[in-house]
């Protein structure tokens, strides 16, 4: 899925084309009627590096909703692109796009799906091969993910979720295991099997509820390799203005509560935690919102969720000199 990623999409496509595999794979790109020239960038890339693929069935297709091109890489013959240029912005009309993908799953009998959004990119040439090899050897695993770089520097792993047998359902539900979506590879048959209860809920994120439902069906594997780079943008659903960031954290809480009720699991403190209130207080600190900090502290006290760290960020928000000191320390 991509929208107005003209500055980044070529790097994303390079990450797909560099994959060294023993099997064919299709990179499905769906541009949601971008207005920044992204479609032209993609078209130029296809013209330079790909050839039309004619298999007697599909070369191109046009409907009232999209124009589809199906092409094969000139030198990496295992690499195919199916590119959808949507004719109108589906997001603004709240029209689902996933149904366009389903034809590919049925037609090509895909066994696995890997995810990468249009502003992120893969950097390891054997990312797909390593993950598929593991999944083929371990049929009891439903999903595999890896570590990744950050565009701002450093890297992330998520090994704090540790169990003896990689059954992480309870941890995913209660602790919100944070998987790098750009590193994920999962089984198609599992995806088709799960109830997909997030559909129609209006949640602006679908990856976290997907991890909850999938972890209920089987084990997750984290490979320690760094295979991708996650681009941190100043404006996104989880980053940007104060209200969006608070809504992001509230959505995570709402998702946990919904699935705890669905699976009949009692969450401590009705899904609230000291970490939740700490994240809210950090958001108030980041945006210099003294009013919000006072409200968050009052709510945390009412629910007996006040931690030492929360108080540090609270006073750093309220008292300007302390805030300067903390920001200087955090930026070292």
mmCIF file of C-alpha atoms in Angstrom:
data_model
loop_
_atom_site.group_PDB
_atom_site.id
_atom_site.type_symbol
_atom_site.label_atom_id
_atom_site.label_comp_id
_atom_site.label_asym_id
_atom_site.label_seq_id
_atom_site.Cartn_x
_atom_site.Cartn_y
_atom_site.Cartn_z
ATOM 1 C CA UNK A 1 0.000 0.000 0.000
ATOM 2 C CA UNK A 2 1.430 3.381 -0.947
ATOM 3 C CA UNK A 3 0.293 6.983 -1.171
ATOM 4 C CA UNK A 4 2.410 10.065 -1.924
ATOM 5 C CA UNK A 5 5.680 8.190 -1.437
ATOM 6 C CA UNK A 6 7.328 9.524 -4.592
ATOM 7 C CA UNK A 7 10.505 10.344 -2.643
ATOM 8 C CA UNK A 8 10.814 6.830 -1.219
ATOM 9 C CA UNK A 9 9.139 4.315 -3.528
ATOM 10 C CA UNK A 10 12.145 3.680 -5.775
ATOM 11 C CA UNK A 11 14.210 2.604 -2.775
ATOM 12 C CA UNK A 12 11.341 0.338 -1.743
ATOM 13 C CA UNK A 13 11.187 -1.277 -5.185
ATOM 14 C CA UNK A 14 14.973 -1.735 -5.192
ATOM 15 C CA UNK A 15 14.606 -3.731 -1.978
ATOM 16 C CA UNK A 16 12.138 -6.050 -3.718
ATOM 17 C CA UNK A 17 14.205 -6.499 -6.861
ATOM 18 C CA UNK A 18 17.398 -7.338 -4.933
ATOM 19 C CA UNK A 19 15.840 -10.442 -3.365
ATOM 20 C CA UNK A 20 17.720 -13.637 -4.163
ATOM 21 C CA UNK A 21 15.320 -16.571 -4.061
ATOM 22 C CA UNK A 22 14.886 -20.074 -5.389
ATOM 23 C CA UNK A 23 11.179 -19.408 -5.936
ATOM 24 C CA UNK A 24 9.136 -16.821 -7.851
ATOM 25 C CA UNK A 25 7.577 -13.968 -5.916
ATOM 26 C CA UNK A 26 5.167 -11.200 -6.844
ATOM 27 C CA UNK A 27 5.511 -7.666 -5.483
ATOM 28 C CA UNK A 28 2.045 -6.162 -5.380
ATOM 29 C CA UNK A 29 2.109 -2.371 -5.336
ATOM 30 C CA UNK A 30 -1.114 -0.448 -4.902
ATOM 31 C CA UNK A 31 -0.911 3.316 -5.366
ATOM 32 C CA UNK A 32 -3.969 4.999 -3.889
ATOM 33 C CA UNK A 33 -4.195 7.756 -6.523
ATOM 34 C CA UNK A 34 -1.127 9.682 -5.337
ATOM 35 C CA UNK A 35 -0.896 13.393 -6.079
ATOM 36 C CA UNK A 36 2.883 13.856 -5.723
ATOM 37 C CA UNK A 37 3.988 12.183 -8.970
ATOM 38 C CA UNK A 38 4.504 8.741 -7.456
ATOM 39 C CA UNK A 39 2.726 6.971 -10.295
ATOM 40 C CA UNK A 40 5.166 8.521 -12.774
ATOM 41 C CA UNK A 41 8.111 7.363 -10.648
ATOM 42 C CA UNK A 42 6.760 3.819 -10.614
ATOM 43 C CA UNK A 43 6.029 3.819 -14.348
ATOM 44 C CA UNK A 44 9.548 5.009 -15.154
ATOM 45 C CA UNK A 45 10.981 2.296 -12.921
ATOM 46 C CA UNK A 46 8.920 -0.399 -14.640
ATOM 47 C CA UNK A 47 9.929 0.841 -18.082
ATOM 48 C CA UNK A 48 13.608 0.729 -17.157
ATOM 49 C CA UNK A 49 13.865 -2.573 -15.285
ATOM 50 C CA UNK A 50 10.920 -4.748 -16.343
ATOM 51 C CA UNK A 51 9.371 -6.376 -19.384
ATOM 52 C CA UNK A 52 5.685 -7.152 -19.957
ATOM 53 C CA UNK A 53 4.916 -10.711 -18.953
ATOM 54 C CA UNK A 54 2.489 -12.526 -21.213
ATOM 55 C CA UNK A 55 1.346 -15.890 -19.913
ATOM 56 C CA UNK A 56 -1.787 -16.214 -21.983
ATOM 57 C CA UNK A 57 -3.867 -14.791 -19.149
ATOM 58 C CA UNK A 58 -2.629 -11.487 -17.825
ATOM 59 C CA UNK A 59 -0.640 -8.626 -19.271
ATOM 60 C CA UNK A 60 -2.659 -5.636 -18.160
ATOM 61 C CA UNK A 61 -6.151 -4.981 -16.918
ATOM 62 C CA UNK A 62 -8.374 -1.962 -16.465
ATOM 63 C CA UNK A 63 -11.570 -1.599 -14.457
ATOM 64 C CA UNK A 64 -13.584 1.321 -13.157
ATOM 65 C CA UNK A 65 -11.417 1.230 -10.020
ATOM 66 C CA UNK A 66 -7.849 0.644 -11.203
ATOM 67 C CA UNK A 67 -5.316 0.035 -13.951
ATOM 68 C CA UNK A 68 -3.169 -3.079 -13.430
ATOM 69 C CA UNK A 69 0.178 -3.873 -15.003
ATOM 70 C CA UNK A 70 1.852 -7.275 -14.596
ATOM 71 C CA UNK A 71 5.552 -7.370 -15.451
ATOM 72 C CA UNK A 72 8.704 -9.449 -14.935
ATOM 73 C CA UNK A 73 12.157 -8.170 -13.996
ATOM 74 C CA UNK A 74 14.637 -8.153 -16.881
ATOM 75 C CA UNK A 75 17.408 -9.995 -14.994
ATOM 76 C CA UNK A 76 15.896 -11.321 -11.753
ATOM 77 C CA UNK A 77 13.502 -13.752 -13.373
ATOM 78 C CA UNK A 78 11.957 -14.778 -10.053
ATOM 79 C CA UNK A 79 10.784 -11.204 -9.461
ATOM 80 C CA UNK A 80 7.381 -10.115 -10.768
ATOM 81 C CA UNK A 81 5.484 -6.880 -10.144
ATOM 82 C CA UNK A 82 1.708 -6.467 -10.132
ATOM 83 C CA UNK A 83 1.122 -2.720 -9.979
ATOM 84 C CA UNK A 84 -2.294 -1.244 -9.301
ATOM 85 C CA UNK A 85 -2.864 2.433 -10.051
ATOM 86 C CA UNK A 86 -6.168 3.258 -8.353
ATOM 87 C CA UNK A 87 -8.282 5.744 -10.299
ATOM 88 C CA UNK A 88 -9.566 7.540 -7.216
ATOM 89 C CA UNK A 89 -8.454 7.736 -3.602
ATOM 90 C CA UNK A 90 -9.991 4.792 -1.808
ATOM 91 C CA UNK A 91 -8.867 5.903 1.650
ATOM 92 C CA UNK A 92 -10.888 9.136 1.514
ATOM 93 C CA UNK A 93 -13.977 7.172 0.454
ATOM 94 C CA UNK A 94 -13.322 4.469 3.056
ATOM 95 C CA UNK A 95 -13.430 1.856 0.322
ATOM 96 C CA UNK A 96 -11.456 -1.360 0.959
ATOM 97 C CA UNK A 97 -8.486 -2.144 -1.276
ATOM 98 C CA UNK A 98 -7.535 -5.602 -0.013
ATOM 99 C CA UNK A 99 -10.150 -7.324 -2.165
ATOM 100 C CA UNK A 100 -8.145 -6.469 -5.283
ATOM 101 C CA UNK A 101 -5.289 -8.567 -3.883
ATOM 102 C CA UNK A 102 -7.388 -11.692 -3.404
ATOM 103 C CA UNK A 103 -7.300 -12.563 -7.090
ATOM 104 C CA UNK A 104 -3.544 -13.031 -6.858
ATOM 105 C CA UNK A 105 -3.769 -15.363 -3.884
ATOM 106 C CA UNK A 106 -6.260 -17.566 -5.708
ATOM 107 C CA UNK A 107 -4.603 -17.421 -9.119
ATOM 108 C CA UNK A 108 -1.030 -18.090 -8.082
ATOM 109 C CA UNK A 109 -1.649 -20.220 -4.985
ATOM 110 C CA UNK A 110 0.634 -18.031 -2.913
ATOM 111 C CA UNK A 111 1.854 -19.771 0.216
ATOM 112 C CA UNK A 112 3.275 -16.746 2.035
ATOM 113 C CA UNK A 113 2.743 -13.002 2.246
ATOM 114 C CA UNK A 114 5.416 -10.484 3.229
ATOM 115 C CA UNK A 115 4.650 -6.856 4.022
ATOM 116 C CA UNK A 116 6.485 -3.601 3.323
ATOM 117 C CA UNK A 117 4.890 -0.163 3.011
ATOM 118 C CA UNK A 118 5.916 2.341 0.361
ATOM 119 C CA UNK A 119 8.101 4.487 2.605
ATOM 120 C CA UNK A 120 10.087 1.570 4.086
ATOM 121 C CA UNK A 121 12.535 -0.739 2.311
ATOM 122 C CA UNK A 122 14.300 -4.099 2.575
ATOM 123 C CA UNK A 123 18.091 -4.107 2.739
ATOM 124 C CA UNK A 124 18.972 -7.809 2.998
ATOM 125 C CA UNK A 125 19.095 -9.690 -0.339
ATOM 126 C CA UNK A 126 18.086 -12.985 1.306
ATOM 127 C CA UNK A 127 15.318 -11.668 3.504
ATOM 128 C CA UNK A 128 12.565 -13.632 1.806
ATOM 129 C CA UNK A 129 14.669 -16.746 1.309
ATOM 130 C CA UNK A 130 15.713 -16.921 4.986
ATOM 131 C CA UNK A 131 12.167 -16.529 6.187
ATOM 132 C CA UNK A 132 10.666 -19.013 3.752
ATOM 133 C CA UNK A 133 13.386 -21.553 4.574
ATOM 134 C CA UNK A 134 12.543 -21.281 8.258
ATOM 135 C CA UNK A 135 8.800 -21.550 7.692
ATOM 136 C CA UNK A 136 9.194 -24.559 5.413
ATOM 137 C CA UNK A 137 11.228 -26.337 8.090
ATOM 138 C CA UNK A 138 8.869 -25.380 10.929
ATOM 139 C CA UNK A 139 5.228 -25.925 9.931
ATOM 140 C CA UNK A 140 4.005 -25.129 13.455
ATOM 141 C CA UNK A 141 5.007 -21.484 13.025
ATOM 142 C CA UNK A 142 2.525 -19.081 11.467
ATOM 143 C CA UNK A 143 4.630 -15.914 11.258
ATOM 144 C CA UNK A 144 8.280 -14.922 11.050
ATOM 145 C CA UNK A 145 9.769 -11.446 11.604
ATOM 146 C CA UNK A 146 13.213 -9.889 11.970
ATOM 147 C CA UNK A 147 15.085 -6.955 13.418
ATOM 148 C CA UNK A 148 15.326 -3.719 11.454
ATOM 149 C CA UNK A 149 17.103 -0.379 11.198
ATOM 150 C CA UNK A 150 15.570 3.013 11.875
ATOM 151 C CA UNK A 151 15.947 5.782 9.326
ATOM 152 C CA UNK A 152 16.939 8.087 12.192
ATOM 153 C CA UNK A 153 19.752 5.768 13.272
ATOM 154 C CA UNK A 154 20.078 2.675 15.449
ATOM 155 C CA UNK A 155 18.037 -0.505 15.181
ATOM 156 C CA UNK A 156 15.201 -2.279 16.905
ATOM 157 C CA UNK A 157 14.540 -5.810 17.988
ATOM 158 C CA UNK A 158 11.686 -7.178 20.005
ATOM 159 C CA UNK A 159 13.308 -9.977 21.943
ATOM 160 C CA UNK A 160 11.789 -8.691 25.201
ATOM 161 C CA UNK A 161 8.928 -11.045 24.425
ATOM 162 C CA UNK A 162 10.480 -14.368 25.370
ATOM 163 C CA UNK A 163 8.789 -17.694 25.915
ATOM 164 C CA UNK A 164 10.258 -21.174 25.791
ATOM 165 C CA UNK A 165 8.327 -22.199 22.698
ATOM 166 C CA UNK A 166 7.534 -18.894 20.888
ATOM 167 C CA UNK A 167 3.861 -19.049 21.840
ATOM 168 C CA UNK A 168 3.339 -15.322 22.271
ATOM 169 C CA UNK A 169 -0.449 -14.960 22.170
ATOM 170 C CA UNK A 170 -0.861 -13.776 25.761
ATOM 171 C CA UNK A 171 2.107 -11.432 25.523
ATOM 172 C CA UNK A 172 0.863 -10.050 22.204
ATOM 173 C CA UNK A 173 -2.537 -9.336 23.705
ATOM 174 C CA UNK A 174 -1.471 -7.991 27.093
ATOM 175 C CA UNK A 175 1.872 -6.325 26.340
ATOM 176 C CA UNK A 176 1.272 -5.261 22.761
ATOM 177 C CA UNK A 177 4.262 -6.998 21.181
ATOM 178 C CA UNK A 178 5.589 -4.519 18.647
ATOM 179 C CA UNK A 179 6.609 -6.339 15.495
ATOM 180 C CA UNK A 180 8.258 -4.501 12.625
ATOM 181 C CA UNK A 181 5.492 -4.833 10.041
ATOM 182 C CA UNK A 182 8.000 -4.249 7.236
ATOM 183 C CA UNK A 183 9.808 -7.462 8.276
ATOM 184 C CA UNK A 184 6.846 -9.809 8.552
ATOM 185 C CA UNK A 185 6.220 -12.960 6.512
ATOM 186 C CA UNK A 186 3.197 -15.138 7.314
ATOM 187 C CA UNK A 187 1.237 -18.094 5.942
ATOM 188 C CA UNK A 188 -1.618 -17.286 3.583
ATOM 189 C CA UNK A 189 -3.739 -20.186 4.827
ATOM 190 C CA UNK A 190 -3.539 -18.811 8.374
ATOM 191 C CA UNK A 191 -4.522 -15.348 7.198
ATOM 192 C CA UNK A 192 -7.552 -16.810 5.432
ATOM 193 C CA UNK A 193 -8.428 -18.854 8.518
ATOM 194 C CA UNK A 194 -8.418 -16.114 11.149
ATOM 195 C CA UNK A 195 -11.726 -14.255 11.676
ATOM 196 C CA UNK A 196 -10.264 -10.819 10.732
ATOM 197 C CA UNK A 197 -12.446 -9.131 13.315
ATOM 198 C CA UNK A 198 -10.786 -5.753 12.735
ATOM 199 C CA UNK A 199 -12.789 -5.311 9.529
ATOM 200 C CA UNK A 200 -15.441 -2.655 10.004
ATOM 201 C CA UNK A 201 -14.159 -1.545 13.406
ATOM 202 C CA UNK A 202 -12.798 1.756 12.120
ATOM 203 C CA UNK A 203 -9.389 1.180 13.704
ATOM 204 C CA UNK A 204 -6.722 3.083 11.772
ATOM 205 C CA UNK A 205 -4.304 0.170 12.228
ATOM 206 C CA UNK A 206 -4.783 -3.431 11.129
ATOM 207 C CA UNK A 207 -1.369 -4.945 11.826
ATOM 208 C CA UNK A 208 -1.692 -5.174 15.623
ATOM 209 C CA UNK A 209 -5.086 -6.937 15.585
ATOM 210 C CA UNK A 210 -3.697 -9.220 12.877
ATOM 211 C CA UNK A 211 -0.796 -10.199 15.147
ATOM 212 C CA UNK A 212 -3.232 -10.966 17.967
ATOM 213 C CA UNK A 213 -5.409 -13.204 15.800
ATOM 214 C CA UNK A 214 -2.442 -14.961 14.193
ATOM 215 C CA UNK A 215 -0.615 -15.564 17.465
ATOM 216 C CA UNK A 216 -3.754 -17.295 18.698
ATOM 217 C CA UNK A 217 -3.319 -19.822 15.867
ATOM 218 C CA UNK A 218 0.379 -20.683 16.253
ATOM 219 C CA UNK A 219 3.916 -19.630 17.038
ATOM 220 C CA UNK A 220 5.883 -16.542 15.992
ATOM 221 C CA UNK A 221 9.598 -16.616 15.210
ATOM 222 C CA UNK A 222 11.943 -13.649 15.502
ATOM 223 C CA UNK A 223 15.097 -13.955 13.422
ATOM 224 C CA UNK A 224 17.935 -11.717 14.705
ATOM 225 C CA UNK A 225 18.980 -10.560 11.225
ATOM 226 C CA UNK A 226 18.488 -6.895 10.287
ATOM 227 C CA UNK A 227 16.631 -7.081 6.989
ATOM 228 C CA UNK A 228 14.915 -3.718 6.506
ATOM 229 C CA UNK A 229 14.850 0.002 7.279
ATOM 230 C CA UNK A 230 11.838 1.626 8.876
ATOM 231 C CA UNK A 231 11.398 5.244 7.877
ATOM 232 C CA UNK A 232 10.195 7.504 10.680
ATOM 233 C CA UNK A 233 8.173 10.328 9.137
ATOM 234 C CA UNK A 234 7.185 13.502 10.929
ATOM 235 C CA UNK A 235 3.565 12.980 9.882
ATOM 236 C CA UNK A 236 1.919 9.593 10.200
ATOM 237 C CA UNK A 237 -0.807 7.949 12.236
ATOM 238 C CA UNK A 238 1.529 7.260 15.170
ATOM 239 C CA UNK A 239 3.668 10.395 14.770
ATOM 240 C CA UNK A 240 2.855 14.034 14.235
ATOM 241 C CA UNK A 241 0.469 16.169 16.234
ATOM 242 C CA UNK A 242 -0.547 15.596 19.819
ATOM 243 C CA UNK A 243 -4.100 14.426 19.173
ATOM 244 C CA UNK A 244 -3.004 11.788 16.637
ATOM 245 C CA UNK A 245 -0.411 10.313 18.969
ATOM 246 C CA UNK A 246 -2.850 10.122 21.858
ATOM 247 C CA UNK A 247 -5.434 8.516 19.595
ATOM 248 C CA UNK A 248 -2.836 5.947 18.530
ATOM 249 C CA UNK A 249 -2.264 4.887 22.135
ATOM 250 C CA UNK A 250 -5.979 4.852 22.883
ATOM 251 C CA UNK A 251 -6.569 2.640 19.834
ATOM 252 C CA UNK A 252 -4.011 0.107 21.082
ATOM 253 C CA UNK A 253 -5.858 0.034 24.413
ATOM 254 C CA UNK A 254 -9.236 -0.394 22.688
ATOM 255 C CA UNK A 255 -7.919 -3.262 20.559
ATOM 256 C CA UNK A 256 -6.622 -5.098 23.621
ATOM 257 C CA UNK A 257 -9.940 -4.695 25.403
ATOM 258 C CA UNK A 258 -11.912 -5.914 22.387
ATOM 259 C CA UNK A 259 -9.826 -9.054 21.896
ATOM 260 C CA UNK A 260 -9.615 -9.843 25.601
ATOM 261 C CA UNK A 261 -13.401 -9.956 25.643
ATOM 262 C CA UNK A 262 -13.525 -11.952 22.405
ATOM 263 C CA UNK A 263 -11.124 -14.616 23.686
ATOM 264 C CA UNK A 264 -12.468 -14.563 27.247
ATOM 265 C CA UNK A 265 -9.217 -13.371 28.810
ATOM 266 C CA UNK A 266 -9.313 -11.057 31.798
ATOM 267 C CA UNK A 267 -6.881 -8.160 31.483
ATOM 268 C CA UNK A 268 -5.438 -6.703 34.689
ATOM 269 C CA UNK A 269 -6.965 -3.337 35.561
ATOM 270 C CA UNK A 270 -9.377 -3.573 32.632
ATOM 271 C CA UNK A 271 -6.563 -3.236 30.113
ATOM 272 C CA UNK A 272 -4.988 -0.181 31.680
ATOM 273 C CA UNK A 273 -1.361 -0.217 32.783
ATOM 274 C CA UNK A 274 1.369 2.013 34.141
ATOM 275 C CA UNK A 275 3.065 1.753 30.723
ATOM 276 C CA UNK A 276 -0.069 3.117 29.052
ATOM 277 C CA UNK A 277 -0.164 6.200 31.251
ATOM 278 C CA UNK A 278 3.593 6.649 30.930
ATOM 279 C CA UNK A 279 3.238 6.691 27.123
ATOM 280 C CA UNK A 280 0.517 9.342 27.407
ATOM 281 C CA UNK A 281 2.683 11.443 29.717
ATOM 282 C CA UNK A 282 5.649 11.158 27.339
ATOM 283 C CA UNK A 283 3.390 12.434 24.566
ATOM 284 C CA UNK A 284 2.386 15.423 26.682
ATOM 285 C CA UNK A 285 6.072 16.067 27.412
ATOM 286 C CA UNK A 286 7.005 15.812 23.742
ATOM 287 C CA UNK A 287 4.365 18.364 22.731
ATOM 288 C CA UNK A 288 4.776 20.668 25.765
ATOM 289 C CA UNK A 289 1.157 20.104 26.821
ATOM 290 C CA UNK A 290 0.920 21.050 30.483
ATOM 291 C CA UNK A 291 -2.887 20.827 30.497
ATOM 292 C CA UNK A 292 -2.834 17.271 29.166
ATOM 293 C CA UNK A 293 -0.074 16.260 31.596
ATOM 294 C CA UNK A 294 -2.235 17.319 34.536
ATOM 295 C CA UNK A 295 -5.201 15.355 33.202
ATOM 296 C CA UNK A 296 -3.098 12.239 32.561
ATOM 297 C CA UNK A 297 -1.641 12.375 36.070
ATOM 298 C CA UNK A 298 -5.072 12.726 37.624
ATOM 299 C CA UNK A 299 -6.383 9.728 35.670
ATOM 300 C CA UNK A 300 -3.298 7.654 36.485
ATOM 301 C CA UNK A 301 -3.726 8.426 40.188
ATOM 302 C CA UNK A 302 -7.400 7.521 40.042
ATOM 303 C CA UNK A 303 -6.438 4.119 38.628
ATOM 304 C CA UNK A 304 -3.389 3.691 40.893
ATOM 305 C CA UNK A 305 -1.020 3.688 37.887
ATOM 306 C CA UNK A 306 1.485 6.328 38.880
ATOM 307 C CA UNK A 307 5.109 5.291 38.332
ATOM 308 C CA UNK A 308 8.369 7.053 39.112
ATOM 309 C CA UNK A 309 9.058 7.572 35.402
ATOM 310 C CA UNK A 310 5.610 9.062 34.889
ATOM 311 C CA UNK A 311 6.276 11.610 37.620
ATOM 312 C CA UNK A 312 9.637 12.509 36.075
ATOM 313 C CA UNK A 313 8.002 13.273 32.726
ATOM 314 C CA UNK A 314 5.120 15.041 34.444
ATOM 315 C CA UNK A 315 7.320 17.496 36.337
ATOM 316 C CA UNK A 316 9.543 17.931 33.274
ATOM 317 C CA UNK A 317 6.424 18.964 31.350
ATOM 318 C CA UNK A 318 5.109 21.292 34.034
ATOM 319 C CA UNK A 319 8.413 22.872 35.086
ATOM 320 C CA UNK A 320 10.192 24.281 32.042
ATOM 321 C CA UNK A 321 13.811 24.175 33.348
ATOM 322 C CA UNK A 322 13.426 20.514 34.282
ATOM 323 C CA UNK A 323 12.070 19.873 30.798
ATOM 324 C CA UNK A 324 15.148 21.461 29.256
ATOM 325 C CA UNK A 325 17.412 19.243 31.355
ATOM 326 C CA UNK A 326 15.514 16.060 30.464
ATOM 327 C CA UNK A 327 15.410 16.878 26.754
ATOM 328 C CA UNK A 328 19.148 17.527 26.768
ATOM 329 C CA UNK A 329 19.759 14.180 28.479
ATOM 330 C CA UNK A 330 17.457 12.288 26.079
ATOM 331 C CA UNK A 331 19.185 13.847 23.034
ATOM 332 C CA UNK A 332 22.679 12.726 24.038
#
